[in-house]
Amino acid sequence: IDALLGQKCALEDSICILKNKVSKEAQSNKENTVQLEELRTLCENKDREAKTFVDTISNLEGTVDRLEKKSDLLKENERKAWERVKELEEFMNHLESRRGKEAEQLASDAGDAELLREQLSVVKAKLSTRDEELVESRKGIAEAQKMIYRLMETVQELRKRERSRSATTE
């Protein structure tokens, strides 16, 4: 009987030890489950952030494309303005030449000479206006080019961030 009681006590001690081990394992499993859930939530948040960055990059690329088209349009307007300036300069030279010839022919007719002067003034005013428009066009082109450059830098920075985040999550 003493031997059985000794075995019973040994079994009860073993059961208590096993219960403590199982309790510690269960607690450890709960902690691991909480950590796993936190990591899962963190990954989901990072995925949402990555999607936001990708969307932002796509939007910025669209903006860059639009600005490049606008820049091309402004360059075309500048080219046309220069062509118009050349046409007006040629016309002005023609009028000056014509004025000189007609002034010689019509030296006695002051009215015609005054009319030519007025026409020449009008042409010079138009030419001056075109020069101002050309300056404004150049300013617009320069501003568009600056915006494109800034947007391209932003897109590159966002891509670098996305790559670094992707490398970090892997």
Short mmCIF file of C-alpha atoms in Angstrom, two decimals:
data_model
loop_
_atom_site.label_atom_id
_atom_site.label_comp_id
_atom_site.label_asym_id
_atom_site.label_seq_id
_atom_site.Cartn_x
_atom_site.Cartn_y
_atom_site.Cartn_z
CA ILE A 1 0.00 0.00 0.00
CA ASP A 2 2.86 2.34 0.81
CA ALA A 3 4.27 1.67 -2.61
CA LEU A 4 0.93 2.51 -4.23
CA LEU A 5 0.61 5.66 -2.17
CA GLY A 6 4.13 6.65 -3.23
CA GLN A 7 3.23 6.04 -6.88
CA LYS A 8 0.00 8.01 -6.41
CA CYS A 9 1.93 10.99 -4.98
CA ALA A 10 4.48 10.76 -7.79
CA LEU A 11 1.67 10.70 -10.37
CA GLU A 12 -0.06 13.68 -8.74
CA ASP A 13 3.26 15.61 -8.76
CA SER A 14 3.75 14.72 -12.43
CA ILE A 15 0.17 15.82 -13.22
CA CYS A 16 0.76 19.18 -11.44
CA ILE A 17 4.02 19.70 -13.37
CA LEU A 18 2.28 18.85 -16.67
CA LYS A 19 -0.63 21.20 -15.84
CA ASN A 20 1.85 24.03 -15.18
CA LYS A 21 3.67 23.31 -18.46
CA VAL A 22 0.35 23.19 -20.39
CA SER A 23 -0.76 26.45 -18.73
CA LYS A 24 2.54 28.16 -19.69
CA GLU A 25 2.27 26.84 -23.27
CA ALA A 26 -1.34 28.10 -23.53
CA GLN A 27 -0.27 31.55 -22.29
CA SER A 28 2.64 31.58 -24.77
CA ASN A 29 0.26 30.58 -27.59
CA LYS A 30 -2.12 33.42 -26.65
CA GLU A 31 0.75 35.92 -26.73
CA ASN A 32 1.94 34.56 -30.08
CA THR A 33 -1.63 34.80 -31.46
CA VAL A 34 -1.87 38.45 -30.35
CA GLN A 35 1.51 39.25 -31.92
CA LEU A 36 0.52 37.44 -35.11
CA GLU A 37 -2.72 39.45 -35.32
CA GLU A 38 -0.79 42.69 -34.75
CA LEU A 39 1.62 41.76 -37.54
CA ARG A 40 -1.29 40.88 -39.85
CA THR A 41 -2.92 44.28 -39.16
CA LEU A 42 0.40 46.04 -39.74
CA CYS A 43 0.84 44.23 -43.09
CA GLU A 44 -2.68 45.18 -44.16
CA ASN A 45 -1.97 48.83 -43.31
CA LYS A 46 1.30 48.71 -45.25
CA ASP A 47 -0.51 47.19 -48.24
CA ARG A 48 -3.06 50.03 -48.14
CA GLU A 49 -0.24 52.59 -47.95
CA ALA A 50 1.53 50.95 -50.88
CA LYS A 51 -1.68 51.05 -52.93
CA THR A 52 -2.08 54.74 -52.04
CA PHE A 53 1.49 55.41 -53.18
CA VAL A 54 0.93 53.54 -56.43
CA ASP A 55 -2.26 55.54 -57.04
CA THR A 56 -0.42 58.77 -56.26
CA ILE A 57 2.38 57.84 -58.65
CA SER A 58 -0.17 57.05 -61.37
CA ASN A 59 -1.89 60.39 -60.81
CA LEU A 60 1.42 62.23 -60.91
CA GLU A 61 2.41 60.46 -64.11
CA GLY A 62 -0.89 61.59 -65.64
CA THR A 63 -0.18 65.15 -64.50
CA VAL A 64 3.31 64.97 -65.98
CA ASP A 65 1.85 63.79 -69.29
CA ARG A 66 -0.67 66.65 -69.31
CA LEU A 67 2.04 69.19 -68.49
CA GLU A 68 4.29 67.81 -71.22
CA LYS A 69 1.44 68.20 -73.71
CA LYS A 70 0.84 71.74 -72.45
CA SER A 71 4.54 72.47 -72.81
CA ASP A 72 4.47 71.16 -76.38
CA LEU A 73 1.45 73.35 -77.11
CA LEU A 74 3.20 76.39 -75.64
CA LYS A 75 6.29 75.66 -77.73
CA GLU A 76 4.11 75.44 -80.83
CA ASN A 77 2.49 78.78 -79.89
CA GLU A 78 5.93 80.29 -79.44
CA ARG A 79 6.99 79.02 -82.87
CA LYS A 80 3.85 80.51 -84.44
CA ALA A 81 4.42 83.79 -82.62
CA TRP A 82 7.97 83.95 -84.00
CA GLU A 83 6.66 83.27 -87.49
CA ARG A 84 4.13 86.06 -87.07
CA VAL A 85 6.85 88.41 -85.79
CA LYS A 86 8.93 87.63 -88.87
CA GLU A 87 5.93 88.26 -91.11
CA LEU A 88 5.26 91.58 -89.39
CA GLU A 89 8.92 92.57 -89.63
CA GLU A 90 8.88 91.78 -93.35
CA PHE A 91 5.66 93.73 -93.75
CA MET A 92 7.13 96.63 -91.78
CA ASN A 93 10.26 96.58 -93.95
CA HIS A 94 8.03 96.50 -97.01
CA LEU A 95 6.01 99.45 -95.70
CA GLU A 96 9.16 101.40 -94.87
CA SER A 97 10.53 100.69 -98.33
CA ARG A 98 7.23 101.62 -99.90
CA ARG A 99 7.00 104.73 -97.76
CA GLY A 100 10.44 105.82 -98.90
CA LYS A 101 9.55 105.29 -102.56
CA GLU A 102 6.17 106.91 -102.26
CA ALA A 103 7.56 109.79 -100.22
CA GLU A 104 9.89 110.55 -103.08
CA GLN A 105 7.08 110.27 -105.60
CA LEU A 106 4.49 112.10 -103.53
CA ALA A 107 6.67 114.64 -101.75
CA SER A 108 4.10 117.32 -102.44
CA ASP A 109 1.21 115.31 -101.00
CA ALA A 110 1.60 115.52 -97.21
CA GLY A 111 -1.70 113.73 -96.59
CA ASP A 112 -0.51 110.48 -98.18
CA ALA A 113 2.75 110.61 -96.27
CA GLU A 114 0.85 111.09 -93.00
CA LEU A 115 -1.36 108.08 -93.83
CA LEU A 116 1.71 105.95 -94.41
CA ARG A 117 3.15 107.11 -91.10
CA GLU A 118 -0.07 106.16 -89.34
CA GLN A 119 -0.05 102.72 -91.00
CA LEU A 120 3.56 102.29 -89.99
CA SER A 121 2.66 103.24 -86.40
CA VAL A 122 -0.17 100.69 -86.38
CA VAL A 123 2.16 97.99 -87.66
CA LYS A 124 4.81 98.91 -85.08
CA ALA A 125 2.17 98.76 -82.32
CA LYS A 126 1.06 95.31 -83.53
CA LEU A 127 4.67 94.18 -83.62
CA SER A 128 5.20 95.48 -80.10
CA THR A 129 2.09 93.60 -78.95
CA ARG A 130 3.37 90.39 -80.56
CA ASP A 131 6.72 90.86 -78.85
CA GLU A 132 4.93 91.13 -75.48
CA GLU A 133 2.88 88.02 -76.27
CA LEU A 134 6.06 86.18 -77.19
CA VAL A 135 7.66 87.13 -73.86
CA GLU A 136 4.55 85.89 -71.99
CA SER A 137 4.59 82.67 -74.01
CA ARG A 138 8.23 82.08 -73.06
CA LYS A 139 7.43 82.68 -69.41
CA GLY A 140 4.58 80.16 -69.62
CA ILE A 141 6.85 77.57 -71.23
CA ALA A 142 9.51 78.07 -68.57
CA GLU A 143 6.94 77.71 -65.78
CA ALA A 144 5.50 74.53 -67.34
CA GLN A 145 9.01 73.07 -67.67
CA LYS A 146 9.71 73.84 -64.00
CA MET A 147 6.45 72.13 -62.97
CA ILE A 148 7.27 69.08 -65.09
CA TYR A 149 10.73 68.85 -63.53
CA ARG A 150 9.30 69.10 -59.98
CA LEU A 151 6.66 66.48 -60.71
CA MET A 152 9.24 64.12 -62.22
CA GLU A 153 11.37 64.49 -59.08
CA THR A 154 8.32 63.76 -56.90
CA VAL A 155 7.46 60.67 -58.96
CA GLN A 156 11.03 59.41 -58.67
CA GLU A 157 11.02 59.99 -54.91
CA LEU A 158 7.72 58.15 -54.50
CA ARG A 159 9.02 55.27 -56.60
CA LYS A 160 12.13 55.08 -54.41
CA ARG A 161 9.96 55.02 -51.30
CA GLU A 162 7.77 52.31 -52.78
CA ARG A 163 10.80 50.22 -53.72
CA SER A 164 12.26 50.66 -50.25
CA ARG A 165 8.94 49.70 -48.64
CA SER A 166 8.65 46.70 -50.94
CA ALA A 167 12.19 45.63 -50.07
CA THR A 168 11.44 46.09 -46.36
CA THR A 169 8.25 44.01 -46.45
CA GLU A 170 9.94 41.21 -48.34
#
